[in-house]
Coordinates of C-alpha atoms in Angstrom, one line a residue:
M1 CA 15.5 22.0 14.3
T2 CA 13.3 18.9 13.6
T3 CA 9.6 18.8 13.2
S4 CA 7.2 16.7 15.3
E5 CA 3.5 16.6 16.2
Q6 CA 3.0 17.9 19.7
T7 CA -0.6 19.2 20.2
V8 CA -2.8 18.0 17.3
E9 CA -4.8 14.8 17.7
H10 CA -5.5 12.6 14.7
D11 CA -7.7 9.6 13.8
R12 CA -4.9 7.1 14.4
P13 CA -2.1 6.7 17.0
H14 CA 1.0 8.7 16.7
Q15 CA 3.4 5.8 16.6
G16 CA 4.0 3.5 13.6
G17 CA 1.5 4.8 11.1
W18 CA 3.6 4.0 8.0
G19 CA 5.3 0.9 6.7
E20 CA 6.7 -2.4 7.7
P21 CA 9.4 -2.8 10.3
A22 CA 11.8 -4.0 7.6
S23 CA 11.2 -0.9 5.5
R24 CA 11.7 1.4 8.5
A25 CA 14.9 -0.4 9.4
Q26 CA 16.1 0.1 5.8
L27 CA 15.4 3.8 6.0
W28 CA 17.2 4.1 9.3
R29 CA 20.3 2.5 7.8
I30 CA 20.1 5.0 4.9
A31 CA 19.6 7.9 7.4
D32 CA 22.6 6.8 9.5
D33 CA 24.7 6.6 6.4
L34 CA 23.6 10.0 5.2
R35 CA 24.4 11.8 8.5
R36 CA 27.9 10.2 8.7
R37 CA 28.8 11.1 5.1
A38 CA 27.3 14.6 5.4
G39 CA 29.0 15.3 8.7
F40 CA 25.9 15.8 10.9
R41 CA 24.9 14.3 14.3
I42 CA 21.3 13.9 13.3
C43 CA 19.5 12.8 10.1
A44 CA 15.7 12.3 10.1
I45 CA 13.5 10.9 7.3
E46 CA 9.9 12.1 7.2
V47 CA 7.6 10.2 4.8
R48 CA 4.4 11.6 3.2
R49 CA 1.5 9.3 4.0
S50 CA -1.6 8.9 1.8
D51 CA -3.5 11.3 4.0
D52 CA -1.0 14.1 3.4
M53 CA 0.4 13.8 6.9
M54 CA 4.2 13.7 7.3
E55 CA 5.5 10.9 9.6
F56 CA 9.0 10.4 11.0
V57 CA 9.9 6.8 10.1
A58 CA 13.7 6.9 10.7
I59 CA 15.8 9.1 13.0
A60 CA 19.6 8.4 13.2
G61 CA 21.7 10.2 15.8
D62 CA 22.8 10.3 19.4
D63 CA 20.2 12.7 20.7
P64 CA 17.6 10.5 22.7
D65 CA 15.0 13.3 22.8
V66 CA 15.0 13.6 19.1
R67 CA 14.9 9.8 18.5
E68 CA 11.8 9.6 20.6
L69 CA 10.0 11.6 17.9
E70 CA 10.1 8.5 15.6
G71 CA 6.5 7.7 14.5
Q72 CA 5.2 11.2 15.2
S73 CA 3.2 13.0 12.4
S74 CA 2.6 16.5 11.3
P75 CA 0.5 18.2 8.6
L76 CA 2.2 18.6 5.2
D77 CA 1.2 22.2 4.8
A78 CA 2.7 23.2 8.2
M79 CA 6.2 23.1 6.8
Y80 CA 5.8 24.9 3.5
P81 CA 5.8 28.5 4.8
A82 CA 9.2 27.9 6.5
V83 CA 10.7 25.9 3.6
E84 CA 9.8 28.6 1.1
L85 CA 11.9 31.1 3.0
G86 CA 15.1 29.2 2.5
D87 CA 17.9 29.1 0.0
V88 CA 17.7 26.2 -2.5
V89 CA 20.9 24.6 -3.5
G90 CA 20.5 21.3 -5.5
V91 CA 18.0 19.1 -3.5
F92 CA 18.7 21.0 -0.3
T93 CA 16.9 24.0 1.2
F94 CA 18.7 25.9 4.0
V95 CA 16.6 28.2 6.2
P96 CA 18.7 30.3 8.7
W97 CA 16.8 31.1 11.8
E98 CA 17.0 34.9 11.2
S99 CA 15.1 34.4 7.9
M100 CA 12.1 32.8 9.6
T101 CA 9.1 35.1 9.7
Q102 CA 6.7 35.1 12.7
E103 CA 3.9 33.7 10.6
A104 CA 6.0 30.8 9.4
W105 CA 7.3 30.1 12.9
D106 CA 3.7 30.1 14.3
R107 CA 2.8 27.4 11.7
I108 CA 5.7 25.1 12.6
E109 CA 6.1 25.9 16.3
P110 CA 3.6 23.2 17.5
Y111 CA 5.6 20.6 15.7
V112 CA 9.2 21.4 16.2
V113 CA 11.9 20.2 18.6
V114 CA 15.0 22.3 19.0
P115 CA 18.1 20.3 20.1
E116 CA 20.1 21.7 22.9
G117 CA 23.2 23.6 21.8
D118 CA 25.4 26.6 22.5
A119 CA 24.4 30.0 21.2
P120 CA 26.3 30.9 18.0
S121 CA 29.2 33.3 18.4
S122 CA 29.3 34.4 14.8
S123 CA 27.0 34.4 11.7
D124 CA 28.8 31.4 10.4
D125 CA 28.0 29.2 13.4
W126 CA 25.0 26.8 13.3
H127 CA 22.0 28.1 15.2
P128 CA 19.8 25.5 17.0
Q129 CA 16.8 26.9 15.1
D130 CA 18.5 26.6 11.7
M131 CA 16.8 24.1 9.3
L132 CA 18.4 22.1 6.6
V133 CA 16.1 19.8 4.6
A134 CA 16.2 17.8 1.3
R135 CA 12.9 17.6 -0.4
L136 CA 12.5 14.3 -2.4
F137 CA 10.1 13.9 -5.3
D138 CA 9.2 10.9 -7.3
G139 CA 9.2 10.5 -11.1
A140 CA 5.7 12.1 -11.3
G141 CA 6.9 15.2 -9.4
R142 CA 5.0 14.3 -6.2
L143 CA 6.7 15.1 -2.9
R144 CA 7.4 11.8 -1.1
A145 CA 9.7 12.7 1.8
F146 CA 11.7 15.3 3.7
V147 CA 15.2 14.4 4.9
Y148 CA 16.4 16.7 7.7
F149 CA 20.0 17.2 8.8
D150 CA 20.7 18.8 12.2
V151 CA 23.7 19.7 14.4
P152 CA 26.7 19.7 12.0
D153 CA 29.9 18.1 13.4
S154 CA 31.8 21.3 12.4
G155 CA 29.4 23.5 14.2
L156 CA 29.2 25.7 11.1
R157 CA 26.4 26.5 8.7
P158 CA 26.7 24.8 5.3
T159 CA 28.1 27.0 2.6
Y160 CA 26.9 27.0 -1.0
E161 CA 29.8 24.9 -2.1
L162 CA 29.2 22.4 0.7
L163 CA 25.5 22.0 -0.3
T164 CA 26.4 21.6 -3.9
A165 CA 28.9 18.9 -3.1
M166 CA 26.4 17.2 -0.7
S167 CA 23.7 17.2 -3.5
A168 CA 26.1 15.3 -5.8
D169 CA 27.6 13.0 -3.2
L170 CA 24.3 12.0 -1.6
D171 CA 22.2 11.7 -4.7
V172 CA 22.2 7.9 -4.9
S173 CA 21.4 7.5 -1.2
L174 CA 18.6 10.0 -1.4
Q175 CA 17.1 8.2 -4.4
A176 CA 17.3 5.0 -2.3
V177 CA 14.9 6.7 0.1
I178 CA 12.3 7.1 -2.6
T179 CA 12.9 3.6 -3.9
T180 CA 12.4 2.1 -0.4
I181 CA 9.2 4.1 0.1
E182 CA 7.7 3.1 -3.2
R183 CA 8.7 -0.6 -2.7
E184 CA 7.0 -0.6 0.7
E185 CA 3.8 1.0 -0.6
Y186 CA 3.7 -1.2 -3.7
A187 CA 4.1 -4.4 -1.6
A188 CA 1.4 -3.3 0.8
G189 CA -0.9 -2.4 -2.1
I190 CA -0.4 -5.9 -3.7
R191 CA -1.1 -7.6 -0.4
L192 CA -4.3 -5.6 0.3
A193 CA -5.5 -5.7 -3.3
T194 CA -5.3 -9.5 -3.2
G195 CA -7.7 -9.6 -0.3
A196 CA -10.1 -7.1 -2.0
R197 CA -10.1 -9.2 -5.2
V198 CA -11.1 -12.3 -3.3
V199 CA -14.1 -10.3 -1.9
V200 CA -15.1 -9.3 -5.4
R201 CA -14.6 -12.8 -6.9
S202 CA -16.6 -14.3 -4.0
A203 CA -19.5 -12.0 -4.9
A204 CA -19.1 -12.8 -8.6
S205 CA -19.3 -16.5 -7.9
R206 CA -22.7 -16.0 -6.3
H207 CA -21.8 -17.5 -3.0
G208 CA -24.4 -17.6 -0.3
L209 CA -23.8 -15.1 2.5
G210 CA -22.2 -17.7 4.9
E211 CA -19.8 -18.9 2.2
L212 CA -19.0 -15.3 1.1
L213 CA -18.1 -14.3 4.7
R214 CA -16.0 -17.5 5.2
V215 CA -14.0 -17.1 2.0
A216 CA -13.6 -13.3 2.2
G217 CA -12.8 -13.5 5.9
E218 CA -10.0 -16.1 5.5
E219 CA -8.3 -14.0 2.8
L220 CA -8.7 -10.7 4.7
H221 CA -7.3 -12.4 7.8
R222 CA -4.1 -13.0 5.8
A223 CA -4.1 -9.7 3.9
F224 CA -4.3 -7.6 7.0
R225 CA -2.0 -10.0 9.0
A226 CA -4.6 -10.3 11.8
E227 CA -4.3 -12.4 14.9
V228 CA -8.1 -12.4 14.9
L229 CA -10.6 -11.1 12.3
A230 CA -14.3 -10.9 12.8
V231 CA -16.9 -10.2 10.1
D232 CA -20.1 -8.9 11.7
V233 CA -23.2 -8.5 9.5
F234 CA -25.5 -6.7 11.9
G235 CA -28.4 -8.8 13.0
E236 CA -27.6 -11.5 10.5
A237 CA -24.2 -13.3 10.7
L238 CA -20.9 -13.2 12.6
T239 CA -17.9 -15.2 11.5
M240 CA -14.5 -15.4 13.3
H241 CA -11.1 -16.1 11.7
P242 CA -9.7 -18.4 12.8
P243 CA -13.0 -20.1 13.6
A244 CA -12.0 -21.0 17.2
A245 CA -10.8 -17.4 18.0
V246 CA -12.2 -15.4 20.9
E247 CA -14.7 -12.9 19.8
V248 CA -13.4 -9.3 19.3
G249 CA -15.5 -7.5 21.9
A250 CA -17.7 -9.2 24.4
P251 CA -21.5 -8.9 23.8
P252 CA -21.9 -5.9 26.2
L253 CA -19.6 -3.9 23.8
H254 CA -21.4 -4.9 20.6
P255 CA -23.9 -2.0 20.6
A256 CA -21.2 0.6 21.2
L257 CA -18.9 -0.9 18.5
Q258 CA -21.8 -1.1 16.0
D259 CA -22.8 2.5 16.7
S260 CA -19.2 3.5 16.2
A261 CA -19.1 1.6 12.8
R262 CA -22.2 3.4 11.7
A263 CA -20.7 6.8 12.5
C264 CA -17.5 5.8 10.8
W265 CA -19.3 4.8 7.6
A266 CA -20.7 8.3 7.2
R267 CA -17.3 9.9 7.7
Q268 CA -15.4 7.1 5.9
R269 CA -12.9 6.5 8.6
V270 CA -11.7 3.6 10.8
V271 CA -11.5 3.3 14.6
L272 CA -8.3 2.1 16.2
V273 CA -7.9 0.9 19.7
D274 CA -4.4 0.5 21.1
G275 CA -3.0 0.1 24.6
T276 CA -3.7 3.7 25.6
R277 CA -7.0 4.8 24.0
V278 CA -9.5 4.8 21.2
W279 CA -8.6 6.8 18.1
G280 CA -11.1 8.0 15.6
D281 CA -14.2 8.0 17.9
D282 CA -14.2 10.4 20.9
D283 CA -17.5 9.1 22.2
L284 CA -16.4 5.5 22.2
D285 CA -13.1 6.5 23.8
A286 CA -14.9 8.4 26.6
Q287 CA -17.5 5.7 27.3
H288 CA -15.5 2.4 26.8
R289 CA -11.8 3.2 26.8
D290 CA -11.0 1.2 29.9
E291 CA -13.0 -1.9 28.8
L292 CA -11.5 -1.9 25.3
V293 CA -7.9 -1.4 26.6
A294 CA -8.5 -4.1 29.1
L295 CA -9.8 -6.4 26.3
L296 CA -6.6 -5.9 24.4
A297 CA -4.4 -6.6 27.4
A298 CA -6.4 -9.8 28.3
H299 CA -5.9 -11.4 24.9
G300 CA -2.4 -10.1 24.1
W301 CA -3.5 -7.8 21.3
G302 CA -1.6 -4.7 20.4
E303 CA -4.3 -3.1 18.3
V304 CA -7.9 -3.6 17.3
V305 CA -9.2 -1.8 14.2
I306 CA -13.0 -1.4 13.5
V307 CA -13.8 -1.0 9.8
P308 CA -17.3 -0.1 8.7
V309 CA -18.9 -2.2 6.0
G310 CA -21.7 -0.9 3.8
A311 CA -23.1 0.0 0.4
G312 CA -24.4 3.4 -0.6
D313 CA -26.0 5.0 2.5
E314 CA -26.6 1.7 4.2
V315 CA -24.3 0.4 7.0
L316 CA -24.4 -3.4 6.9
G317 CA -21.8 -4.4 9.4
M318 CA -18.2 -4.1 10.4
L319 CA -14.8 -5.8 10.3
A320 CA -12.9 -6.1 13.6
I321 CA -9.2 -6.7 13.0
A322 CA -7.0 -7.6 16.0
R323 CA -3.2 -7.8 15.9
A324 CA -0.9 -9.3 18.4
V325 CA 1.4 -7.3 20.6
G326 CA 4.7 -6.9 18.8
S327 CA 3.3 -7.4 15.3
A328 CA 3.4 -4.7 12.6
A329 CA 1.6 -1.5 13.5
W330 CA -1.5 -0.5 11.6
T331 CA -0.7 1.9 8.8
D332 CA -2.6 4.7 7.1
D333 CA -2.4 2.9 3.8
E334 CA -4.1 -0.1 5.4
S335 CA -6.9 2.2 6.6
S336 CA -7.5 3.4 3.1
A337 CA -7.4 -0.1 1.8
A338 CA -9.7 -1.4 4.6
L339 CA -12.3 1.3 3.8
D340 CA -12.2 0.2 0.1
V341 CA -12.6 -3.4 1.3
G342 CA -15.6 -2.4 3.4
Q343 CA -17.3 -1.0 0.4
D344 CA -16.5 -4.0 -1.8
L345 CA -17.7 -6.4 1.0
G346 CA -20.8 -4.3 1.4
R347 CA -21.7 -4.7 -2.2
A348 CA -20.8 -8.4 -2.1
I349 CA -23.2 -8.8 0.9
L350 CA -26.0 -7.2 -1.0
N351 CA -25.3 -9.4 -4.0
A352 CA -25.2 -12.5 -1.8
R353 CA -28.5 -11.6 -0.2
A354 CA -30.1 -11.1 -3.7
S355 CA -28.6 -14.4 -4.9
Q356 CA -29.9 -16.1 -1.8
R357 CA -33.4 -14.7 -2.4
E358 CA -33.2 -15.9 -6.0
R359 CA -32.1 -19.3 -4.9
E360 CA -34.8 -19.5 -2.3
A361 CA -37.4 -18.4 -4.9
A362 CA -36.1 -20.8 -7.4
E363 CA -36.2 -23.6 -4.9
E364 CA -39.7 -22.7 -3.9
L365 CA -40.8 -22.7 -7.6
R366 CA -39.1 -26.1 -8.0
R367 CA -41.0 -27.5 -5.0
V368 CA -44.2 -26.1 -6.4
D369 CA -43.5 -27.5 -9.8
D370 CA -42.6 -30.9 -8.4
Y371 CA -45.8 -30.8 -6.4
R372 CA -47.8 -29.8 -9.5
A373 CA -46.1 -32.5 -11.6
G374 CA -46.7 -35.1 -8.9
L375 CA -50.3 -34.0 -8.6
I376 CA -50.8 -34.3 -12.4
A377 CA -49.3 -37.7 -12.5
T378 CA -51.4 -38.9 -9.6
L379 CA -54.6 -37.5 -11.1
A380 CA -53.8 -39.0 -14.5
H381 CA -53.1 -42.4 -12.9
E382 CA -56.2 -42.3 -10.8
L383 CA -58.5 -41.2 -13.7
K384 CA -57.2 -43.7 -16.2
N385 CA -59.0 -46.7 -14.7
P386 CA -62.4 -45.0 -14.1
I387 CA -62.3 -43.6 -17.6
G388 CA -61.6 -47.0 -19.0
V389 CA -64.5 -48.4 -17.0
V390 CA -66.9 -45.7 -18.4
A391 CA -65.7 -46.3 -21.9
G392 CA -66.0 -50.0 -21.6
H393 CA -69.5 -50.0 -20.2
A394 CA -70.6 -47.4 -22.8
E395 CA -69.3 -49.7 -25.5
M396 CA -71.1 -52.7 -23.9
L397 CA -74.4 -50.8 -23.7
A398 CA -74.1 -49.8 -27.3
S399 CA -73.6 -53.4 -28.3
L400 CA -76.6 -54.4 -26.2
G401 CA -78.6 -51.8 -28.0
D402 CA -77.9 -53.5 -31.3
V403 CA -79.4 -56.7 -29.9
E404 CA -82.2 -55.6 -27.7
G405 CA -83.2 -52.4 -29.4
L406 CA -82.4 -49.5 -27.0
P407 CA -84.3 -46.3 -27.7
P408 CA -82.6 -43.9 -30.2
A409 CA -82.3 -41.3 -27.5
A410 CA -80.3 -43.7 -25.4
L411 CA -78.0 -44.4 -28.3
V412 CA -77.3 -40.7 -28.7
S413 CA -76.4 -40.4 -25.1
L414 CA -74.1 -43.4 -25.4
E415 CA -72.3 -41.8 -28.3
A416 CA -71.9 -38.6 -26.3
I417 CA -70.5 -40.6 -23.3
T418 CA -68.1 -42.5 -25.6
R419 CA -66.8 -39.2 -27.2
G420 CA -66.4 -37.7 -23.7
A421 CA -64.6 -40.8 -22.4
D422 CA -62.3 -40.8 -25.5
R423 CA -61.4 -37.1 -24.9
L424 CA -60.8 -37.7 -21.3
A425 CA -58.6 -40.7 -22.2
T426 CA -56.6 -38.5 -24.6
L427 CA -56.2 -35.9 -21.9
V428 CA -55.0 -38.4 -19.3
D429 CA -52.5 -39.9 -21.8
D430 CA -51.2 -36.4 -22.5
L431 CA -51.0 -35.6 -18.7
M432 CA -49.0 -38.8 -18.1
T433 CA -46.7 -38.0 -21.0
L434 CA -46.2 -34.5 -19.7
S435 CA -45.4 -35.8 -16.3
K436 CA -42.7 -38.1 -17.7
V437 CA -41.0 -35.6 -20.0
G438 CA -41.1 -32.9 -17.4
D439 CA -39.4 -35.0 -14.7
P440 CA -35.7 -33.7 -14.4
S441 CA -34.8 -36.8 -12.5
R442 CA -35.9 -39.1 -15.3
E443 CA -32.8 -39.9 -17.4
L444 CA -33.0 -40.0 -21.2
D445 CA -32.3 -43.4 -22.6
A446 CA -30.6 -42.2 -25.7
V447 CA -30.0 -44.5 -28.7
P448 CA -29.3 -43.7 -32.4
V449 CA -32.5 -42.9 -34.2
D450 CA -32.8 -42.2 -37.9
L451 CA -35.4 -39.4 -38.1
R452 CA -36.3 -40.4 -41.8
W453 CA -37.8 -43.6 -40.5
V454 CA -39.7 -41.7 -37.7
V455 CA -41.1 -39.1 -40.2
T456 CA -42.1 -41.7 -42.8
S457 CA -43.9 -43.9 -40.2
V458 CA -45.8 -41.0 -38.7
V459 CA -46.9 -39.8 -42.2
E460 CA -48.1 -43.2 -43.1
Q461 CA -50.2 -43.4 -40.0
A462 CA -51.6 -39.9 -40.5
T463 CA -52.4 -40.0 -44.2
L464 CA -55.9 -41.5 -43.8
A465 CA -57.0 -39.0 -41.1
A466 CA -55.7 -36.2 -43.2
A467 CA -57.5 -37.4 -46.3
Q468 CA -60.8 -37.6 -44.3
R469 CA -60.4 -33.9 -43.6
G470 CA -59.5 -33.1 -47.2
V471 CA -55.9 -32.2 -46.2
G472 CA -52.9 -33.3 -48.3
I473 CA -49.5 -34.3 -46.9
V474 CA -46.2 -33.7 -48.7
C475 CA -43.2 -35.3 -47.2
A476 CA -39.6 -34.5 -48.2
T477 CA -36.7 -36.5 -46.7
P478 CA -33.1 -37.0 -48.0
P479 CA -31.7 -40.3 -49.2
E480 CA -28.9 -40.4 -46.6
P481 CA -29.6 -41.2 -42.9
L482 CA -30.2 -38.3 -40.5
V483 CA -29.4 -39.8 -37.1
V484 CA -29.8 -38.2 -33.7
L485 CA -29.3 -39.7 -30.2
G486 CA -32.6 -39.9 -28.4
D487 CA -35.6 -41.9 -27.3
E488 CA -37.4 -43.1 -30.4
T489 CA -40.9 -43.1 -28.7
S490 CA -40.4 -39.5 -27.6
L491 CA -39.2 -38.3 -31.0
T492 CA -42.1 -40.0 -32.6
S493 CA -44.4 -38.0 -30.3
V494 CA -42.7 -34.8 -31.5
V495 CA -43.4 -35.6 -35.2
T496 CA -46.9 -36.9 -34.4
N497 CA -47.9 -33.8 -32.4
L498 CA -46.6 -31.4 -35.0
L499 CA -48.3 -33.2 -37.9
T500 CA -51.6 -33.8 -36.0
N501 CA -51.8 -30.1 -35.1
A502 CA -51.0 -29.0 -38.7
I503 CA -53.8 -31.3 -40.0
G504 CA -56.2 -30.3 -37.3
Y505 CA -55.9 -26.6 -37.8
S506 CA -55.9 -26.8 -41.6
D507 CA -59.1 -26.2 -43.6
Q508 CA -60.4 -28.5 -46.4
D509 CA -58.1 -28.6 -49.5
G510 CA -55.2 -27.5 -47.4
C511 CA -51.7 -28.9 -47.6
V512 CA -49.2 -29.8 -44.9
R513 CA -45.5 -30.0 -45.8
L514 CA -43.2 -32.1 -43.6
S515 CA -39.5 -31.7 -44.4
L516 CA -36.3 -33.1 -43.0
W517 CA -32.7 -32.0 -43.9
R518 CA -29.3 -31.4 -42.4
Q519 CA -28.0 -28.0 -41.4
D520 CA -24.4 -27.9 -40.2
D521 CA -24.4 -30.0 -37.0
H522 CA -28.1 -30.3 -36.7
V523 CA -31.0 -32.1 -38.2
V524 CA -33.9 -29.8 -39.1
L525 CA -37.5 -31.0 -38.9
E526 CA -40.0 -28.5 -40.4
C527 CA -43.8 -28.8 -40.4
A528 CA -45.6 -26.1 -42.4
D529 CA -49.4 -25.8 -42.9
E530 CA -51.8 -23.4 -44.7
G531 CA -54.2 -23.3 -41.8
I532 CA -55.8 -20.6 -39.6
G533 CA -52.4 -19.3 -38.3
I534 CA -51.5 -18.0 -34.8
S535 CA -51.6 -14.4 -33.6
E536 CA -48.5 -12.7 -32.3
D537 CA -49.9 -12.6 -28.7
D538 CA -50.8 -16.2 -28.8
R539 CA -47.3 -17.2 -30.0
T540 CA -45.8 -15.8 -26.8
R541 CA -47.8 -18.4 -24.8
L542 CA -48.0 -21.1 -27.3
F543 CA -45.9 -23.6 -25.4
T544 CA -47.6 -23.0 -22.0
E545 CA -49.4 -25.9 -20.4
F546 CA -53.1 -26.0 -21.3
F547 CA -53.0 -22.9 -23.4
R548 CA -54.7 -23.4 -26.7
S549 CA -55.6 -20.1 -28.3
T550 CA -57.6 -16.9 -28.0
N551 CA -58.8 -17.5 -31.6
R552 CA -62.5 -18.6 -31.5
D553 CA -62.0 -20.7 -34.7
A554 CA -59.0 -22.6 -33.0
L555 CA -61.0 -23.2 -29.8
E556 CA -63.8 -24.9 -31.7
R557 CA -61.3 -27.6 -32.9
P558 CA -60.4 -30.5 -30.5
G559 CA -57.3 -30.4 -28.4
T560 CA -56.0 -30.6 -24.9
G561 CA -53.5 -27.7 -24.9
L562 CA -50.7 -30.0 -23.9
G563 CA -49.3 -31.3 -27.2
L564 CA -46.9 -28.4 -27.9
T565 CA -45.8 -28.2 -24.3
I566 CA -44.9 -31.9 -24.5
T567 CA -43.2 -31.4 -27.8
Q568 CA -41.1 -28.5 -26.5
R569 CA -40.0 -30.4 -23.4
I570 CA -39.0 -33.5 -25.4
V571 CA -37.0 -31.4 -27.9
E572 CA -35.2 -29.6 -25.0
R573 CA -34.4 -32.9 -23.3
H574 CA -32.7 -33.9 -26.5
G575 CA -30.6 -30.8 -26.6
G576 CA -32.6 -29.1 -29.3
R577 CA -34.8 -26.2 -29.8
I578 CA -38.2 -25.4 -31.4
S579 CA -39.5 -22.2 -33.0
V580 CA -42.6 -21.1 -34.8
D581 CA -43.4 -18.6 -37.6
S582 CA -47.0 -17.8 -38.2
E583 CA -49.5 -15.4 -39.7
L584 CA -53.2 -15.3 -39.0
G585 CA -55.2 -16.7 -42.0
V586 CA -52.0 -17.8 -43.8
G587 CA -50.6 -20.7 -41.8
S588 CA -47.9 -21.7 -39.4
T589 CA -44.4 -23.2 -39.7
F590 CA -42.8 -25.1 -36.8
R591 CA -39.1 -25.8 -37.0
V592 CA -37.2 -28.2 -34.7
L593 CA -33.4 -28.4 -34.6
L594 CA -31.7 -31.5 -33.0
P595 CA -28.0 -32.2 -32.7
I596 CA -26.9 -34.7 -35.3
A597 CA -25.2 -37.9 -34.2
E598 CA -21.8 -38.5 -35.9
P599 CA -20.8 -40.4 -37.8
P600 CA -24.1 -41.5 -39.5
E601 CA -22.2 -44.2 -41.4
A602 CA -21.9 -46.1 -38.1
I603 CA -25.6 -46.5 -37.9
V604 CA -27.1 -49.6 -39.5
V605 CA -30.4 -48.8 -41.2
T606 CA -32.7 -51.8 -41.6
W607 CA -35.8 -50.4 -43.4

């Protein structure tokens, strides 16, 4: 007696649900060897699939009716009631037909085929409904296969002594069955896992959606050994692999296939179309069987598998996998792997969409920033000449007043005009500088610069202005060169802005300390004052364009709100960083770190 699926329908075709042809052929050779050595006409190997269905993968023997059962499947639990009734000897269980209960028979009857044979004449004769099976377990104790023996050459039931001898003699061959099963499943797992890893890596690489579908589709096309593979993101993208392949499903079938994929996502199953019908979706089979079967025939496809793609509760699309006639049959392990891939690909699609939105937002911000920078540069350029004209004429009128005696009120107005023109000129200069240092396309013309010379020069120029405000300057620089690679004019602006701010926000009798030293691979420039300080809230916006302060005392002092912005951008363009520590009413300390240029001995210092 041999088991077979006869009346129960499943979500995949009966034939060829497990393994590669090479593995099936290897198991058939083992089965043929087992039956010859054991002295039986029939030996059948039934493998446990990942869905706990048992499938005949190899049947050796001369009974054509029994051999037609190859590829058929049956529920694992259907056999246990009968097997538990048998006598266990070694790896074998023998169940004489008279020991079979009605309940056990009812469980297995839909799945059994009884070979033709003569009725036994004695209790020692083999009965057609006798069952002899070896249960094979792996190292973890998990059932992996049943090996059935039927129709003994002797016509007699096996004795205890015979079963004991068979267990010993056939042990190596039975272990080879487990080895073949595990090798096949391991190889399939590696192949499918490779495709899944590409999907995950593609998402981690932040590809755009189109690139993600191309890279993942190419790898999945290989992993699933497809003739044609389509990746359909509903309403958004459709890619074919190979690119010139015919589309899997003409446009009239798209809505039905998409509806089927949505239903399959909720149930986590795949749909398979072969040359006879649709498996896994009765509605699709009832409404479109003829069209889908005709599609397969027209393109020489043996199977088409529809795999849902999604994330969470959202169905995003589907994979359509077509295999050519004569190629390896779709397996249950591939169904499980494909569902996992559908989930990985769904998450990757969501990530790609999010990345695409981020890139678009960043590009839009870049365009806005470029427009703003261009506008600032244009305004600064256009304002520079008129401001120069205003300042020049104000100066001329003032000189005329000295000669011709303009009224005092007119001289006051001229002084106000001159101050306003000077402030506007300063603002325009800062705007033009900001435009230059903020332009990413503007390359930095870096040369060796000794910061000691820059600091000393700036201090010399600022000493008089500081003295006029009653502010002292203390400068500390080392005797050895501290050289960085950069633009000397820009680095001079950094020191000037920091020192000018420190002087401007210091009160009378205050002191500003400007220090320069080496710290590991960096040059540190520190500017500390004893001025009005900066609040914690203001420090978070300190380097923002045009932001000065929320402190009324600070706002009463002159400034454009651009100096620190310019300073930060120059420092960052030189590969450095700037930080600030401050306390209201106590003072502020700005610290700049710039990469040092090695070796400093190679720099010739001329001052």
